[in-house]
Coordinates of N, CA, C and O in Angstrom, one line a residue:
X1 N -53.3 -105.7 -19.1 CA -52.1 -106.2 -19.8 C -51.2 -106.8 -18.7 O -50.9 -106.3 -17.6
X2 N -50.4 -108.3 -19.3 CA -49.4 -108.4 -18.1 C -48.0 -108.8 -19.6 O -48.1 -109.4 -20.7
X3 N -47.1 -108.2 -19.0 CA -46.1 -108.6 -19.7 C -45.0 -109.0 -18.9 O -44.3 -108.2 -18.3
X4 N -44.8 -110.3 -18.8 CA -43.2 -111.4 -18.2 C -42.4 -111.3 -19.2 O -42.7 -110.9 -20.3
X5 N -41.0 -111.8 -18.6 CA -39.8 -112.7 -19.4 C -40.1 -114.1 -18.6 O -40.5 -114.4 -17.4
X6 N -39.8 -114.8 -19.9 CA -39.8 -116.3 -19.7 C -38.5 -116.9 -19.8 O -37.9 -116.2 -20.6
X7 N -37.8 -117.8 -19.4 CA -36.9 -118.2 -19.9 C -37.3 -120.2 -20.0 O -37.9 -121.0 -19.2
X8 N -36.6 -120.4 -21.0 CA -36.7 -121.7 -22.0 C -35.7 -122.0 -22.3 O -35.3 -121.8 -23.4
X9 N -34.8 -123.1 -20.9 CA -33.4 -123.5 -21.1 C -32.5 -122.3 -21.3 O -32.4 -121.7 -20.2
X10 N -32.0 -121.9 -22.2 CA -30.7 -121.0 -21.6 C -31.2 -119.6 -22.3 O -30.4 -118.8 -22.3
X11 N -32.6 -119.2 -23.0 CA -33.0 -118.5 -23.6 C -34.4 -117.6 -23.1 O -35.4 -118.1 -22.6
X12 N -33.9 -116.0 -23.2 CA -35.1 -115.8 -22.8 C -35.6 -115.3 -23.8 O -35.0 -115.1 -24.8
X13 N -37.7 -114.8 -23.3 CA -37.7 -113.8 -24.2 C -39.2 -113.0 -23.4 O -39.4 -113.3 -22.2
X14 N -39.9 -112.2 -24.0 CA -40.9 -111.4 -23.6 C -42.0 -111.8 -24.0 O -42.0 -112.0 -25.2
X15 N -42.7 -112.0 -23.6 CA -44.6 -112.4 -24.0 C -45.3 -110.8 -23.2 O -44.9 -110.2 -22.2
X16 N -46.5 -110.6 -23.9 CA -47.6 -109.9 -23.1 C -48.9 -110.4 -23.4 O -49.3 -110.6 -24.6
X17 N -49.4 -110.4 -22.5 CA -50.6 -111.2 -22.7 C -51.9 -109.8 -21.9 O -51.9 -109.2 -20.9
X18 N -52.8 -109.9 -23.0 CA -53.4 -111.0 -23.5 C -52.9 -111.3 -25.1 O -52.9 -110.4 -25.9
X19 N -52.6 -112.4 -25.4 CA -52.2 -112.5 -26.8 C -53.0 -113.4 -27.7 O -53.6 -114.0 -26.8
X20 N -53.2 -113.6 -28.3 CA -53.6 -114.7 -29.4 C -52.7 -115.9 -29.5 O -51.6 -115.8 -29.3
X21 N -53.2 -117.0 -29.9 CA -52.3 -118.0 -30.4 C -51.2 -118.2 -30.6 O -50.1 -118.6 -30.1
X22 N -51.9 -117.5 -32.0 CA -50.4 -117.0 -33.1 C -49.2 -116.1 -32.3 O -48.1 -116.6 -32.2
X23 N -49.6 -115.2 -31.9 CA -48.7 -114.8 -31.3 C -48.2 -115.3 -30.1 O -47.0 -115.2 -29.9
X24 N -48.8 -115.8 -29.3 CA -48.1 -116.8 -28.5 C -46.8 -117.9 -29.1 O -45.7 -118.1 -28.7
X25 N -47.6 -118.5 -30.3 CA -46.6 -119.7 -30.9 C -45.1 -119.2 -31.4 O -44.0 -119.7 -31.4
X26 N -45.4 -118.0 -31.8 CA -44.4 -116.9 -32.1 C -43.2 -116.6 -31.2 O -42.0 -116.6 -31.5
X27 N -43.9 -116.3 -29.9 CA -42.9 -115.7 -28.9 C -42.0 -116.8 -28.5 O -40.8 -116.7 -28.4
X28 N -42.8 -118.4 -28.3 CA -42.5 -119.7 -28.3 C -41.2 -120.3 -29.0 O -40.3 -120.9 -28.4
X29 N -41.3 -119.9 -30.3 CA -40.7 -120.0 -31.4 C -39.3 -119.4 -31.7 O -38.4 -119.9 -32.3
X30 N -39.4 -117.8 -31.0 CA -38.2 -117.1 -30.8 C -37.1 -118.0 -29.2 O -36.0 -118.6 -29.3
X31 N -37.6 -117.9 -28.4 CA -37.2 -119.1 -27.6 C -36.8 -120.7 -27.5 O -36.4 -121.4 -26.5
X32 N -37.0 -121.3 -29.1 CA -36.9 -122.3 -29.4 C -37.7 -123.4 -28.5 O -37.3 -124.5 -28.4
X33 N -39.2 -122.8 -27.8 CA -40.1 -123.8 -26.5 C -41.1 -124.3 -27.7 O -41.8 -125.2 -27.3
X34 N -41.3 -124.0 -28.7 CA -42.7 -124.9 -29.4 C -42.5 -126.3 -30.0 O -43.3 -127.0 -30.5
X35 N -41.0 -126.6 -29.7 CA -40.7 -127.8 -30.3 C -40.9 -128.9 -29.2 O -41.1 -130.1 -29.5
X36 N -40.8 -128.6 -28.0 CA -41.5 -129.4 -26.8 C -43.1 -129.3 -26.1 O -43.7 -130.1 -25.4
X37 N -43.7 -127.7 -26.9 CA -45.0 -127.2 -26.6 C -45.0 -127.2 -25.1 O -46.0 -127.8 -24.6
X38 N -44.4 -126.7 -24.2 CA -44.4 -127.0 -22.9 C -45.9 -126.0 -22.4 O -46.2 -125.0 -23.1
X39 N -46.5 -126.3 -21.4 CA -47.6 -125.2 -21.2 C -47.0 -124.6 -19.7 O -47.8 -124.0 -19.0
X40 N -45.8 -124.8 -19.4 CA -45.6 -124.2 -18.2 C -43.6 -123.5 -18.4 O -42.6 -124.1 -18.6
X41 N -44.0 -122.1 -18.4 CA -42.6 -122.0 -18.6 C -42.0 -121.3 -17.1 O -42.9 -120.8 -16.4
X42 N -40.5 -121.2 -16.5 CA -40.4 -120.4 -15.9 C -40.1 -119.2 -16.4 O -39.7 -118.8 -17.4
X43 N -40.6 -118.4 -15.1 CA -41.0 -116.5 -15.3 C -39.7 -115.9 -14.8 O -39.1 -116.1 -13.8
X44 N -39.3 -115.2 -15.5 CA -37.6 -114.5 -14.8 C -37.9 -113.1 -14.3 O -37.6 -112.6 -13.2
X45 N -38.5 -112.5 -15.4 CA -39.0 -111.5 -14.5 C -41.0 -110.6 -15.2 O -41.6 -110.6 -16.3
X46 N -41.1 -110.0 -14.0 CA -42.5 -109.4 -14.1 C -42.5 -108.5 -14.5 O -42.6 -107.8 -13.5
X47 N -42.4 -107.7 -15.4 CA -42.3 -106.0 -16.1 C -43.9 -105.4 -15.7 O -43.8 -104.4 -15.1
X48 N -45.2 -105.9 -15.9 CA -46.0 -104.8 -15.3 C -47.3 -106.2 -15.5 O -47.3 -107.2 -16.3
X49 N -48.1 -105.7 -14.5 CA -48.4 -105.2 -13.4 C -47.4 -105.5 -12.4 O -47.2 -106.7 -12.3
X50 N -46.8 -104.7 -11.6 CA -45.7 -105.1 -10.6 C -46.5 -105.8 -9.1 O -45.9 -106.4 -8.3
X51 N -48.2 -105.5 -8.9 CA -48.4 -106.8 -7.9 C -48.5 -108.0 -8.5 O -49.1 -108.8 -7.7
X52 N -48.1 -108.6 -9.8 CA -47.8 -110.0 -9.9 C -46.5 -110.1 -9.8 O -45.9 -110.6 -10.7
X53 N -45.9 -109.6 -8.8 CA -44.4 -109.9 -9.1 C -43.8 -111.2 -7.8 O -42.6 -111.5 -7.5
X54 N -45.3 -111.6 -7.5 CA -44.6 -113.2 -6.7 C -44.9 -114.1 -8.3 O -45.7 -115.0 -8.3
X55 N -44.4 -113.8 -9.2 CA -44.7 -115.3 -10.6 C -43.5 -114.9 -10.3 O -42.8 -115.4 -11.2
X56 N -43.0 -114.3 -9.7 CA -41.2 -114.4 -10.7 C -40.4 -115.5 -10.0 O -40.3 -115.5 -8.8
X57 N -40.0 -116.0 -10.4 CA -38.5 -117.4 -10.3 C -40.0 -118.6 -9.6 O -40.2 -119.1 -8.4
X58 N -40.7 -118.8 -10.8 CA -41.4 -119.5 -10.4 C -42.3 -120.3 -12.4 O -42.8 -119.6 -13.2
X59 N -42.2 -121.6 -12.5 CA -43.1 -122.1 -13.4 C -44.5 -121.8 -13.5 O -45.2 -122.3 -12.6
X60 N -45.2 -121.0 -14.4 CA -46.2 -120.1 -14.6 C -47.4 -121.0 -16.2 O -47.1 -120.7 -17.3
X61 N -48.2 -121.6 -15.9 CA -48.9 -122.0 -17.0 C -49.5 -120.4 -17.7 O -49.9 -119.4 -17.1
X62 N -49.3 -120.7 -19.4 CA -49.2 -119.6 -19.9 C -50.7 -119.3 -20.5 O -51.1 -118.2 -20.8
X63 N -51.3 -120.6 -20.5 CA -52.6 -120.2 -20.9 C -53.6 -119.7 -19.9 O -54.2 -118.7 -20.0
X64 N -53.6 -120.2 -19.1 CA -53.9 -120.0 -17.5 C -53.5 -117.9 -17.5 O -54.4 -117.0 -17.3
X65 N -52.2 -117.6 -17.7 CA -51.9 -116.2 -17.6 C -52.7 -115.3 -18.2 O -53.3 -114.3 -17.8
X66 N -52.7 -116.2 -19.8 CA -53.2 -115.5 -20.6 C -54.9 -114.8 -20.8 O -55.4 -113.8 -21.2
X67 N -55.2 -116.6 -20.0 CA -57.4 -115.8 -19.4 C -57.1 -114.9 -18.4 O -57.9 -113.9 -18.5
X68 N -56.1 -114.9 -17.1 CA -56.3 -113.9 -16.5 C -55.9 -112.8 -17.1 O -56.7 -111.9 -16.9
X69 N -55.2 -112.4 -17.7 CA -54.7 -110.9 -18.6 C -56.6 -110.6 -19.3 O -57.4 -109.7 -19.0
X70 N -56.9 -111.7 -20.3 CA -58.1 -111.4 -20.9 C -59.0 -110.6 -19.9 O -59.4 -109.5 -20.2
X71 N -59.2 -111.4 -18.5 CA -60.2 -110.9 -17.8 C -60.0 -109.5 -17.2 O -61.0 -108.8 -16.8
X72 N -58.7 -109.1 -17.1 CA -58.2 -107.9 -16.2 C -58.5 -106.7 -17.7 O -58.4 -105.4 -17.5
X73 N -58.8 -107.5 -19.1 CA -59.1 -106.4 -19.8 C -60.2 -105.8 -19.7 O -60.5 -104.6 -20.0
X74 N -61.2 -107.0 -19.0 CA -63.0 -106.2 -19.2 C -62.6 -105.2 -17.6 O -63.6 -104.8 -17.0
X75 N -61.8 -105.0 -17.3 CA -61.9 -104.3 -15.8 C -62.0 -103.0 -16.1 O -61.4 -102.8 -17.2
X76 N -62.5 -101.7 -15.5 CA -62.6 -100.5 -15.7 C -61.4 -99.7 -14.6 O -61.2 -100.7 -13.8
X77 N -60.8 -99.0 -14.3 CA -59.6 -99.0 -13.4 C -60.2 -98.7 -12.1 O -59.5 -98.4 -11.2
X78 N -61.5 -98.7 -11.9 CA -62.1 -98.9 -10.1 C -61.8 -100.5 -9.6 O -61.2 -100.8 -8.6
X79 N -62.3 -101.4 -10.5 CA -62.4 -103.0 -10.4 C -60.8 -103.2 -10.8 O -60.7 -104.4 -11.0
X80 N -60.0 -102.8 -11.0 CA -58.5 -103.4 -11.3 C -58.0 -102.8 -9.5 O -57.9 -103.5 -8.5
X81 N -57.9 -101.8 -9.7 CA -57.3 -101.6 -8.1 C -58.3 -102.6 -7.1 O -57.6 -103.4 -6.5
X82 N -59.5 -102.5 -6.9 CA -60.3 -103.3 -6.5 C -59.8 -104.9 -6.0 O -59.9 -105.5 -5.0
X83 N -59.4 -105.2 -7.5 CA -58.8 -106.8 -7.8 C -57.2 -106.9 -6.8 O -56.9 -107.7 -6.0
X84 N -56.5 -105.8 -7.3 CA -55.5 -106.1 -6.5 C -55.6 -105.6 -5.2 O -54.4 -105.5 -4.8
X85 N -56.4 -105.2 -4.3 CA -56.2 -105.0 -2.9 C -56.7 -106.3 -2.3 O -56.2 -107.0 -1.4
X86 N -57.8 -106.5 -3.2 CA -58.2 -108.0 -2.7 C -57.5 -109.0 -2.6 O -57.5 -109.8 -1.6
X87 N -56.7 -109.1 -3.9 CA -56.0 -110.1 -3.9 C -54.6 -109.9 -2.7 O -54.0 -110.8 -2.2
X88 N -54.3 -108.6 -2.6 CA -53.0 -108.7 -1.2 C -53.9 -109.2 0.2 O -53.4 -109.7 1.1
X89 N -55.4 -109.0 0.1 CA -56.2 -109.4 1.0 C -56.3 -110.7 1.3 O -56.0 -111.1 2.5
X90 N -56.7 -111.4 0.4 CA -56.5 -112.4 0.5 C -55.7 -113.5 0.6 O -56.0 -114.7 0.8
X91 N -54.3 -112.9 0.3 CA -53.1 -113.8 0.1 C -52.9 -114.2 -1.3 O -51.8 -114.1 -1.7
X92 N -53.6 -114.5 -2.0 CA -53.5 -115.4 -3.8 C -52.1 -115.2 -4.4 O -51.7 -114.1 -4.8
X93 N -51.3 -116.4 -4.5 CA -50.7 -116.4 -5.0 C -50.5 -117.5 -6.5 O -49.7 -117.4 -7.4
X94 N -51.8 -118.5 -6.3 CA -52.0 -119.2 -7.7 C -52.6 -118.3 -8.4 O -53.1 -117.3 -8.0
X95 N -52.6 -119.1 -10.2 CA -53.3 -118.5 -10.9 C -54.9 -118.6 -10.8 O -55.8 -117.8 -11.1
X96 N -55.0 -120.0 -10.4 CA -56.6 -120.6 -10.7 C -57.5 -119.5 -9.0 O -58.7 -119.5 -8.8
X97 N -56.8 -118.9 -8.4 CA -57.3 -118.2 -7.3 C -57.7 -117.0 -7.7 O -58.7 -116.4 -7.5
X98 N -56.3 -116.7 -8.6 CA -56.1 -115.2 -9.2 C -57.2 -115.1 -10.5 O -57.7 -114.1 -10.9
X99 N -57.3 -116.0 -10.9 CA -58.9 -116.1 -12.0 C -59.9 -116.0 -11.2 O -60.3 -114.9 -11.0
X100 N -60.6 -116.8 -10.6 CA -61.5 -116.7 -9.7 C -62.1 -115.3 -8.9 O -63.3 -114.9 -8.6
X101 N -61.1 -115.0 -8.8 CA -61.0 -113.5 -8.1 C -61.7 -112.7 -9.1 O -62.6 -111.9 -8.6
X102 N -61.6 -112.7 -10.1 CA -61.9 -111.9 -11.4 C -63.4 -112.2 -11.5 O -64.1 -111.4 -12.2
X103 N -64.0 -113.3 -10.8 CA -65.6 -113.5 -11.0 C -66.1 -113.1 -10.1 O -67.3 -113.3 -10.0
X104 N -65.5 -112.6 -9.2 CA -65.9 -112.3 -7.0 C -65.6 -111.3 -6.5 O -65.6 -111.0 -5.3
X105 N -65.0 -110.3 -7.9 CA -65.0 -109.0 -6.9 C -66.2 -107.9 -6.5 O -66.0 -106.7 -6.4
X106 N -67.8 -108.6 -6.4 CA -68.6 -107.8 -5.9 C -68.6 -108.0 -4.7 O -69.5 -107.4 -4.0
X107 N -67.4 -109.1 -3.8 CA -67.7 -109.3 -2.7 C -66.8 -108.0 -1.6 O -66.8 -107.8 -0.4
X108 N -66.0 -107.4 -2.6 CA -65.1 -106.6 -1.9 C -65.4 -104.9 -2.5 O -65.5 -104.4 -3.6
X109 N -65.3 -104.3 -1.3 CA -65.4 -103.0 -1.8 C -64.2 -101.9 -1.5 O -63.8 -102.1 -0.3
X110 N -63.7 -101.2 -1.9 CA -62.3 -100.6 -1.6 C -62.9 -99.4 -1.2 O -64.0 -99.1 -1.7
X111 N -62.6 -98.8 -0.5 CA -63.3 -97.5 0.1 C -62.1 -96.6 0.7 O -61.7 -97.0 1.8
X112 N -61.5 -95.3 -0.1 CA -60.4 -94.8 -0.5 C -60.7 -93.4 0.1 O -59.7 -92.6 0.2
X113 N -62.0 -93.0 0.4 CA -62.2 -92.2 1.5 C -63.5 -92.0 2.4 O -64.7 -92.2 2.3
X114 N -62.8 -91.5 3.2 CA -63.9 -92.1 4.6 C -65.0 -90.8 5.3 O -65.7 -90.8 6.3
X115 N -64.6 -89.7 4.1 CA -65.3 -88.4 4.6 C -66.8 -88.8 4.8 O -67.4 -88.7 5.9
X116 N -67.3 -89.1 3.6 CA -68.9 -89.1 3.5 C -68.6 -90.6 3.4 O -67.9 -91.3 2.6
X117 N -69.9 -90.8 5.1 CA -70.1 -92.3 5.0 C -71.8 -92.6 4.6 O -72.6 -93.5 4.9
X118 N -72.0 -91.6 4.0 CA -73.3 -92.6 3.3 C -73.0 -92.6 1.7 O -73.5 -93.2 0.7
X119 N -72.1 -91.9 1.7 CA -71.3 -92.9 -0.2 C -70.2 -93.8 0.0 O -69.4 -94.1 -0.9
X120 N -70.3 -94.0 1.0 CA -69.4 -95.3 1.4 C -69.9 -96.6 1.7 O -69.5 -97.7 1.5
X121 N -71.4 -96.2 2.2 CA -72.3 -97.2 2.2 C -73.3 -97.4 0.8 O -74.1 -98.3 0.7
X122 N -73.2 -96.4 -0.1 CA -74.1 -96.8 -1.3 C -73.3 -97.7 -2.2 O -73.7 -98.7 -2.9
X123 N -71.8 -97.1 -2.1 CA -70.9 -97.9 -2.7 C -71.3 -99.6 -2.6 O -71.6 -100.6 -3.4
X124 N -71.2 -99.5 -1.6 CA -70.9 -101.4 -0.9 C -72.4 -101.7 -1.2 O -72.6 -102.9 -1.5
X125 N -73.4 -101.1 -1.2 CA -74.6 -101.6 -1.5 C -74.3 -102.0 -3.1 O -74.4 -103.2 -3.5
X126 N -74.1 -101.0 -3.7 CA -74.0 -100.9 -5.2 C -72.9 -102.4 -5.4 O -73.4 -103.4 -5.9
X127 N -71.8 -102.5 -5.0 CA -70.8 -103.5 -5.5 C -71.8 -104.8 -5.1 O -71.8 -105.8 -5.8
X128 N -72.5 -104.8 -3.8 CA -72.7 -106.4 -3.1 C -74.6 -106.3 -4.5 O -75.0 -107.2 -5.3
X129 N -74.8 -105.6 -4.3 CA -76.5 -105.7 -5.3 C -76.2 -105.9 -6.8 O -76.7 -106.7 -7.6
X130 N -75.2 -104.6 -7.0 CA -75.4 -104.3 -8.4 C -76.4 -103.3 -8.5 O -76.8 -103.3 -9.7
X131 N -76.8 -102.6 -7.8 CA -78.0 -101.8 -8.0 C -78.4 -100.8 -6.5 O -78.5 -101.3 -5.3
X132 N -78.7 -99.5 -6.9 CA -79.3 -99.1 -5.7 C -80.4 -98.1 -6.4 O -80.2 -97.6 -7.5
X133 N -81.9 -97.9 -5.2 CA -82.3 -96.9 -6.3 C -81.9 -95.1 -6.7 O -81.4 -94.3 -6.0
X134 N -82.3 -95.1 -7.6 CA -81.6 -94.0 -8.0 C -82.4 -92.2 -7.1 O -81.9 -91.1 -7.0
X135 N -83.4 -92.5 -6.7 CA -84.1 -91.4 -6.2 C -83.7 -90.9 -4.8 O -84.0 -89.7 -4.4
X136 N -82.9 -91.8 -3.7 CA -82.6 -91.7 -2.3 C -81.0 -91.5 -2.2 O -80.3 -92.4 -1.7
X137 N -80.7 -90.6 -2.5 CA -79.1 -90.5 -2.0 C -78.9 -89.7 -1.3 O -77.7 -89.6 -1.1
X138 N -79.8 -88.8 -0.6 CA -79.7 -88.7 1.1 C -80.4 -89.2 1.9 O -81.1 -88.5 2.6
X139 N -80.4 -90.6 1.8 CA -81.5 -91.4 2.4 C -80.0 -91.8 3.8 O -78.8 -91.8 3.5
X140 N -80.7 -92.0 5.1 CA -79.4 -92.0 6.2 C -79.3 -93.5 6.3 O -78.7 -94.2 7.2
X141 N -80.0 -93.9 5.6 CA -80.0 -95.7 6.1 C -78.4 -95.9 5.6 O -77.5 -96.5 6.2
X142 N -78.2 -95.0 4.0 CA -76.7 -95.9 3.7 C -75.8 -95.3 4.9 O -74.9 -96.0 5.4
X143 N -76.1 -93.8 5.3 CA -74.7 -94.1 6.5 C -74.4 -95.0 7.6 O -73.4 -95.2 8.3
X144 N -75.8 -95.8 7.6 CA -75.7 -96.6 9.4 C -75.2 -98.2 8.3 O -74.8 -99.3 8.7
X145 N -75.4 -97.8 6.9 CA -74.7 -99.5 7.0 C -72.8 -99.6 6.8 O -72.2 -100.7 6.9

């Protein structure tokens, strides 16, 4: 979920996205913005997730917001923290990067402890494969990778 304030000329108001249409046209409508349909509003402030908080005092395309919110819903909370280390990794500060990201996080693996390094290495197998087999998990090859 991401929830902004937008403001629309001298008026603000709250969107959270992921939303529907309708409710988009809605929030639009409280703001008096559907009568110009603008697809880019500016952002006043970021209420959550707080690492998008470079959209703020910045023009934000809302549909664009709204597929990345969609995509951050299929995330399970290993691939959301995932997404955002990456993303301080990589710098992203657009949205079409910040989507993208959402299709390429098997290239990054977060590794949160360093005790046992051959589940550190099945991990990274597992994110870069998608698969490891299931019979060898004290096999020493994953600690040397």
């Amino acid at each position: 979920m991401i929830k902004i304030t937008v403001q629309y000329n001298e008026r603000l108001g709250s969107i959270r996205f992921p939303c529907s249409e309708k409710e988009l046209i809605s929030a639009l409508m409280e703001i008096h913005a559907l009568n110009d349909n603008p697809s880019e509003l500016f952002v006043t402030e970021v209420k959550y997730p707080e690492e998008l908080g470079f959209l703020k005092d910045r023009f934000v395309n809302l549909d664009e917001l709204n597929y990345l919110a969609k995509r951050f819903d299929s995330f399970c909370e290993s691939e959301e923290k995932r997404y955002f280390e990456a993303m301080k990794h990589e710098s992203f500060t657009e949205l079409p990067d910040l989507i993208n990201l959402t299709f390429n996080l098997s290239r990054y693996t977060l590794i949160r402890d360093v005790s046992d390094m051959g589940r550190i290495g099945r991990e990274y197998l597992l994110n870069r494969d998608g698969c490891i087999p299931a019979h060898d998990d004290d096999n020493p090859k994953y600690a040397e990778i």
